GROMACS .gro file of C-alpha atoms in nm:
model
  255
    1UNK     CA    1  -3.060  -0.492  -1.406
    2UNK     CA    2  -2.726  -0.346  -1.570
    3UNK     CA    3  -2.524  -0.247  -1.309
    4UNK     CA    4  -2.184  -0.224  -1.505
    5UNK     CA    5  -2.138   0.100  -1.755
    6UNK     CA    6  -2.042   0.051  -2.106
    7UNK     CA    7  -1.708   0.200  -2.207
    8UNK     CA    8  -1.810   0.402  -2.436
    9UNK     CA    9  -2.040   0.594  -2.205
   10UNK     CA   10  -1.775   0.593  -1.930
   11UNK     CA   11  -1.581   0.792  -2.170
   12UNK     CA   12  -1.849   1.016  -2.217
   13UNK     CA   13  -1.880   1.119  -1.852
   14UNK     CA   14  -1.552   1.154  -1.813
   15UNK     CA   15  -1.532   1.337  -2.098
   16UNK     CA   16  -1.764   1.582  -2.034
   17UNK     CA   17  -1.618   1.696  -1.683
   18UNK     CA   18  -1.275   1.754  -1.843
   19UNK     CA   19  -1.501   1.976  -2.148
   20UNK     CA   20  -1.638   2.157  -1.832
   21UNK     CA   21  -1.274   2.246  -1.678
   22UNK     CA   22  -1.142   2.373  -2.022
   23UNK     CA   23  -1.507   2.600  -2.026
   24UNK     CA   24  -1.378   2.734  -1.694
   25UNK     CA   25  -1.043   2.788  -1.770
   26UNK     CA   26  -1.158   2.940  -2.102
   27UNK     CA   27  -1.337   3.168  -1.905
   28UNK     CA   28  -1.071   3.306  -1.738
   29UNK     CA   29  -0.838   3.368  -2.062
   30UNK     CA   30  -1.124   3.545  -2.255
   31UNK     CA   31  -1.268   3.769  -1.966
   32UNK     CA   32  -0.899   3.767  -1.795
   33UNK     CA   33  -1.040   3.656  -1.486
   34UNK     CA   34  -0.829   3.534  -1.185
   35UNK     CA   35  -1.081   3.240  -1.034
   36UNK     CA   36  -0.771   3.149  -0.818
   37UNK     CA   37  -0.941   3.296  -0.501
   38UNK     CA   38  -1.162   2.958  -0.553
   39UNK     CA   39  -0.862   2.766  -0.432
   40UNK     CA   40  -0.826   2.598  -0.073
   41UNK     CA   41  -0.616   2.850   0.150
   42UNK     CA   42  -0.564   2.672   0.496
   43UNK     CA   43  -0.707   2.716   0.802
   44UNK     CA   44  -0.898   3.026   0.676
   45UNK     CA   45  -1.272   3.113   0.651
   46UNK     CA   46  -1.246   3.167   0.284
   47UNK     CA   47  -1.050   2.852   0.190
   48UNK     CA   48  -1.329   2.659   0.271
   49UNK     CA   49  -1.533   2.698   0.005
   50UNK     CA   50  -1.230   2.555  -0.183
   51UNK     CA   51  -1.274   2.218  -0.074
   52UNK     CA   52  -1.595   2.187  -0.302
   53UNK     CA   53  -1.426   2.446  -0.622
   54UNK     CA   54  -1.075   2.385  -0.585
   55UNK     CA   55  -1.043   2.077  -0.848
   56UNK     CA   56  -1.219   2.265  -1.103
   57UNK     CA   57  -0.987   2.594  -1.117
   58UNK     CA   58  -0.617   2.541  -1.266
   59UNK     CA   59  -0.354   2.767  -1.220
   60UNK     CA   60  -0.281   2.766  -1.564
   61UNK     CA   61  -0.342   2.636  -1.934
   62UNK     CA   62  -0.067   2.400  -1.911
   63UNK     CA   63  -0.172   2.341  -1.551
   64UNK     CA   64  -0.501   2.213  -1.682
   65UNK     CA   65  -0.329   2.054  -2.014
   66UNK     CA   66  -0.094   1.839  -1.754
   67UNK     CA   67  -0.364   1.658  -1.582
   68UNK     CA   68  -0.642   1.650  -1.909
   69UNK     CA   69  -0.498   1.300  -2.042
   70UNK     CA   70  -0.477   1.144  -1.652
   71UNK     CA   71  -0.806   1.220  -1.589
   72UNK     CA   72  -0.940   1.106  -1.876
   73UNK     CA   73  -0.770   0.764  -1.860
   74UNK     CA   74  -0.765   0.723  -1.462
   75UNK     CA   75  -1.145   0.844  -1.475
   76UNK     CA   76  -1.282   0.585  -1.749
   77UNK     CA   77  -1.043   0.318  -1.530
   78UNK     CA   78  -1.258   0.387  -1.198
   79UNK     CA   79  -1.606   0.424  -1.384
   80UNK     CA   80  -1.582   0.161  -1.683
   81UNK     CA   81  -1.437  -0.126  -1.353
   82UNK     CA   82  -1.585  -0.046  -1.061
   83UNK     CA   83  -1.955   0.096  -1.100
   84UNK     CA   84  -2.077   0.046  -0.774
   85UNK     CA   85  -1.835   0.231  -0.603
   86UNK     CA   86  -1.716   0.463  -0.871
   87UNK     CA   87  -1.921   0.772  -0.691
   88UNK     CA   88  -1.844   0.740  -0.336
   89UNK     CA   89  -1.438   0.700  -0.453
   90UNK     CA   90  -1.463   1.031  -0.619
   91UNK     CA   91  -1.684   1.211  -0.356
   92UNK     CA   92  -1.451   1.081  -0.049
   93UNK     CA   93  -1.133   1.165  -0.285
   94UNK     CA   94  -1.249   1.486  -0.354
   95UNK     CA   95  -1.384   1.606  -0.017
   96UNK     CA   96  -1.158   1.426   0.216
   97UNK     CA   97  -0.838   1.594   0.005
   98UNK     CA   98  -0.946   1.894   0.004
   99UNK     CA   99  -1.023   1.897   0.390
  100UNK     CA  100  -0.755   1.755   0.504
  101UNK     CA  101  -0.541   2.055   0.259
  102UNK     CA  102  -0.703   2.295   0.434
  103UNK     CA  103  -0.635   2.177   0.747
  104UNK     CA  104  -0.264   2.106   0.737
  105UNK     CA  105  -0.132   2.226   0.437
  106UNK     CA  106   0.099   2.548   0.377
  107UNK     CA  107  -0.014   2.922   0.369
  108UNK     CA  108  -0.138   2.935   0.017
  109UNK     CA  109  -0.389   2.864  -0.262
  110UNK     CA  110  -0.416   2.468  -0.337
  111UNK     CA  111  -0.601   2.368  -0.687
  112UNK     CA  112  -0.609   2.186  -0.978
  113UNK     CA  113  -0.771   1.808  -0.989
  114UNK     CA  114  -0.421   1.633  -0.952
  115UNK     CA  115  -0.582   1.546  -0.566
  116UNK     CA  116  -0.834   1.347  -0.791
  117UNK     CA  117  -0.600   1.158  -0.974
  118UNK     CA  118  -0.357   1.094  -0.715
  119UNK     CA  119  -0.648   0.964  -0.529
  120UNK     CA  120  -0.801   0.732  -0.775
  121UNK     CA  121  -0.426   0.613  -0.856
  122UNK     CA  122  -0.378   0.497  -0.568
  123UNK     CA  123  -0.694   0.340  -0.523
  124UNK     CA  124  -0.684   0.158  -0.840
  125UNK     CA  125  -0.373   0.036  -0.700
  126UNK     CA  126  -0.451  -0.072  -0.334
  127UNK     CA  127  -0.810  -0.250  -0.424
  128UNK     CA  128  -0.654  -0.478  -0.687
  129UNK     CA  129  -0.446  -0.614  -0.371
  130UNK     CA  130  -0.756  -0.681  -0.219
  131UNK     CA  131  -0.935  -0.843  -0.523
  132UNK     CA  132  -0.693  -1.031  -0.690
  133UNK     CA  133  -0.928  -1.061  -1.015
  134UNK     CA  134  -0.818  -1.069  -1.337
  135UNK     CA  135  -1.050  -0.712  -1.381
  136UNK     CA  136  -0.830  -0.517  -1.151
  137UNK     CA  137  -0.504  -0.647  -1.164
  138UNK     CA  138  -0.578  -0.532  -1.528
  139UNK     CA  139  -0.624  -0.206  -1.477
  140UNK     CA  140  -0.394  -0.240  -1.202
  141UNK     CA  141  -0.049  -0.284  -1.418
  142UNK     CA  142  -0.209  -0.060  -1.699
  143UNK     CA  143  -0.265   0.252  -1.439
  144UNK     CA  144   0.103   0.138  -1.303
  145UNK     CA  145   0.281   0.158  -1.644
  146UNK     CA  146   0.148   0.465  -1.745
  147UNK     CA  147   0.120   0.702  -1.420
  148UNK     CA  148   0.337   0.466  -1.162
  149UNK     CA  149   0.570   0.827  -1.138
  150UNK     CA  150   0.248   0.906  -0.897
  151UNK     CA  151   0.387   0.688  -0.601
  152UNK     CA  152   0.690   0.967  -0.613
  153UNK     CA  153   0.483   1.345  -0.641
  154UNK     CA  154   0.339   1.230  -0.305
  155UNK     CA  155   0.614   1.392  -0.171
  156UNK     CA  156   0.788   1.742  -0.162
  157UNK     CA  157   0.947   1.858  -0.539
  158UNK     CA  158   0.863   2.155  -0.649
  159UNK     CA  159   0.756   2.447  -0.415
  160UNK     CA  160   0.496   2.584  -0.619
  161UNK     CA  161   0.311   2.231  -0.666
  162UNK     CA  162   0.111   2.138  -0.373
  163UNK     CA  163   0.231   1.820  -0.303
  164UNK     CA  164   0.009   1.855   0.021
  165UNK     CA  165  -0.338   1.797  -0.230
  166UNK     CA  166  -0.120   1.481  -0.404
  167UNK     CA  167  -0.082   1.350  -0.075
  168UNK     CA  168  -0.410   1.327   0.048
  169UNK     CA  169  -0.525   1.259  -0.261
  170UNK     CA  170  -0.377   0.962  -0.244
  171UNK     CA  171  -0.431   0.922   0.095
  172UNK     CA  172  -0.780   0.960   0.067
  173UNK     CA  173  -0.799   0.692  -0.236
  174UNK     CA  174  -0.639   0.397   0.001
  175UNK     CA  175  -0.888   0.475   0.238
  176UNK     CA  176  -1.150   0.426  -0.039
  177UNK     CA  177  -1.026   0.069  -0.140
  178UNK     CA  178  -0.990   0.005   0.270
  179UNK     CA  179  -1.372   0.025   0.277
  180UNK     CA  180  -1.522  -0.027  -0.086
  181UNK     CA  181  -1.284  -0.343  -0.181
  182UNK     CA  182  -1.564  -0.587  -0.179
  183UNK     CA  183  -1.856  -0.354  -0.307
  184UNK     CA  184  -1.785  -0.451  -0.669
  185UNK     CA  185  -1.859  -0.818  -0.763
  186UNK     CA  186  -1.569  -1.014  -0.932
  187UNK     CA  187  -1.647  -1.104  -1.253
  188UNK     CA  188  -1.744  -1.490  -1.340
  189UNK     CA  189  -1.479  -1.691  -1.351
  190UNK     CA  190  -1.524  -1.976  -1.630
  191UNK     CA  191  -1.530  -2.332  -1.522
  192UNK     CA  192  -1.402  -2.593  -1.779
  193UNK     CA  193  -1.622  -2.931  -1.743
  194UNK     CA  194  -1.327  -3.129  -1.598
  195UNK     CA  195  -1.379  -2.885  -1.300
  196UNK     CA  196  -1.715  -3.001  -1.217
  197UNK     CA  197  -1.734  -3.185  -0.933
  198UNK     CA  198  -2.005  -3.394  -1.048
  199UNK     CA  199  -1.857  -3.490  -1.373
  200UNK     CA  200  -1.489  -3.552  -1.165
  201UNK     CA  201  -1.669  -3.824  -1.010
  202UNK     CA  202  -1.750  -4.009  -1.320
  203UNK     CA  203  -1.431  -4.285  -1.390
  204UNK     CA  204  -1.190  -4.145  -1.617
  205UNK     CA  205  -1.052  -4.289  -1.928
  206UNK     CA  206  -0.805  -4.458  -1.782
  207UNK     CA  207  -1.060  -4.639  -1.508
  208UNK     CA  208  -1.245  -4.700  -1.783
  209UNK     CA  209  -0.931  -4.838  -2.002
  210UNK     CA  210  -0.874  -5.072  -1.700
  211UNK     CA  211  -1.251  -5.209  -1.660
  212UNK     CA  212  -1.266  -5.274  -1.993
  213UNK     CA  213  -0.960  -5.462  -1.963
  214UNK     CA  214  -1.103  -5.649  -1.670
  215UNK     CA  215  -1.395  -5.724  -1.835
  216UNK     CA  216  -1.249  -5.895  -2.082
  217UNK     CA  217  -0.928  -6.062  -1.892
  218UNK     CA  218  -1.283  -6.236  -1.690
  219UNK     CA  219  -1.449  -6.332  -2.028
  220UNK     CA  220  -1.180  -6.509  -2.175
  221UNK     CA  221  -1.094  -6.678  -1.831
  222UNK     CA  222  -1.464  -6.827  -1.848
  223UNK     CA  223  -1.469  -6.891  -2.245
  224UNK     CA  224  -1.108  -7.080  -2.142
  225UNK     CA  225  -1.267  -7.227  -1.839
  226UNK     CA  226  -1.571  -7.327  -2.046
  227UNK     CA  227  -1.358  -7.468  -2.356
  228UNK     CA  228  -1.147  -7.696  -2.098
  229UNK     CA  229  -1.467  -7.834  -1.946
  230UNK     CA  230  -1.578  -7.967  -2.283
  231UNK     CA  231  -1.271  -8.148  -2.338
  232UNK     CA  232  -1.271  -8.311  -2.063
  233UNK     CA  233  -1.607  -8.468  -2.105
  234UNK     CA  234  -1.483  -8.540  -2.473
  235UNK     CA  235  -1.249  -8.720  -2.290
  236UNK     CA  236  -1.461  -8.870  -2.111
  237UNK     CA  237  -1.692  -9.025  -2.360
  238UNK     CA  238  -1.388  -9.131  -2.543
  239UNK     CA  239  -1.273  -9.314  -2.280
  240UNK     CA  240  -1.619  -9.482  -2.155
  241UNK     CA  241  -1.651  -9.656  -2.581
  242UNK     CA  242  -1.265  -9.792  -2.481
  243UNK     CA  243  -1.378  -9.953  -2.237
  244UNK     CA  244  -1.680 -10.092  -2.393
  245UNK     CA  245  -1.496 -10.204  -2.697
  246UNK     CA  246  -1.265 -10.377  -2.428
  247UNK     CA  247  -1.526 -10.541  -2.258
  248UNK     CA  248  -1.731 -10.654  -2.590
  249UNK     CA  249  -1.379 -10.801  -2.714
  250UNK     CA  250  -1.318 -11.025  -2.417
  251UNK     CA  251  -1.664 -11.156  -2.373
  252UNK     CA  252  -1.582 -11.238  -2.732
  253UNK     CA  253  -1.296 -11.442  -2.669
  254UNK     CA  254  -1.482 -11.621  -2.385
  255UNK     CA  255  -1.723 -11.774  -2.620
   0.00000   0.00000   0.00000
């Protein structure tokens, strides 16, 4: 079974849920409608239902324009290399920010999706630590290089950006690679044949340089052994007709 998306179609999704933000925000230009009331506002019976809306209302155009090209790239990051825990990242992100703004943030409206992206930022980040795979220390450093300024908007700036939703956001995305890090499977690493054990075991070229040698070193020892051994009984038959040519010459003399 195909567990692991295609990036094509994790651009699609991702794609589509930025297409539905600009609908909403389009909305409000054409019909001049103030959705901001959809917003978290702290500790108050009618922030709540902000904790489900509030990513998908922007303050403004720009607002919305500001965190488009982040989502899009952050988003197809989290879907396209980690499929089995893409959904519950972006579920805890986007509920656990969103509580946790409306229970200790300031007296205001909070939204806009830059929770979301703070969050999967920073889990991108954190579960590569964990991993230590080629896959996510990949889209590790590429995350880093282009949205790294992240690690700073955590904390107080401006004081009509709500830092409070970047914090938990982020916040809320360590937690994720706390308890999803080993969900995903790594992918394969590739083994070259010298790294099977089996085939370590088999002598070398060198062993079999010095066998060889060996093998040879014994050979000519024998064919030397073997050579000197027939000499010496050619020395040995040359010596026993001596003697009988000595022997036949003095019985010759005798008579």
């Amino acid at each position: 079974m195909k567990t692991k998306p295609s990036l094509q179609s994790s651009i699609t999704v991702i794609s589509f849920f930025i297409g539905f933000l600009w609908c909403i925000k389009s909305f409000e230009l054409l019909f001049h409608v103030d959705l901001g009331w959809l917003g978290v506002y702290p500790q108050a019976v009618q922030g709540i239902l902000g904790i489900l809306t509030a990513p998908l209302i922007h303050g403004s155009a720009e607002h919305l324009f500001n965190n488009t090209l982040s989502l899009l790239i952050l988003g197809v990051f989290l879907l396209y290399g980690y499929p089995r825990s893409r959904w519950r990242v972006l579920l805890f992100v986007w509920l656990f920010s969103g509580t946790c703004v409306w229970l200790f943030a300031r007296n205001a409206y909070h939204l806009g999706a830059s929770g979301l992206t703070h969050g999967v930022f920073f889990y991108l980040f954190v579960v590569s630590l964990f991993r230590r795979d080629k896959s996510s220390i990949a889209i590790m450093m590429a995350a880093f290089f282009m949205y790294g300024g992240m690690t700073m908007t955590i904390f107080p700036r401006q004081e009509n950006v709500s830092f409070e939703y970047h914090l938990f956001g982020a916040l809320a995305g360590i937690i994720s690679a706390l308890l999803w890090h080993k969900l995903d499977p790594k992918p394969s690493i590739k083994r070259y044949e010298w790294e099977d054990p089996e085939i370590a075991d088999e002598p070398k070229i060198g062993e079999q340089w010095l066998s060889a040698e060996k093998f040879y070193a014994q050979d000519s020892s024998q064919q030397n052994l073997s050579e000197y051994r027939t000499e010496e009984n050619d020395n040995d038959k040359i010596e026993d007709k001596n003697q009988q040519v000595r022997v036949s010459s003095i019985i010759r003399e005798k008579d």
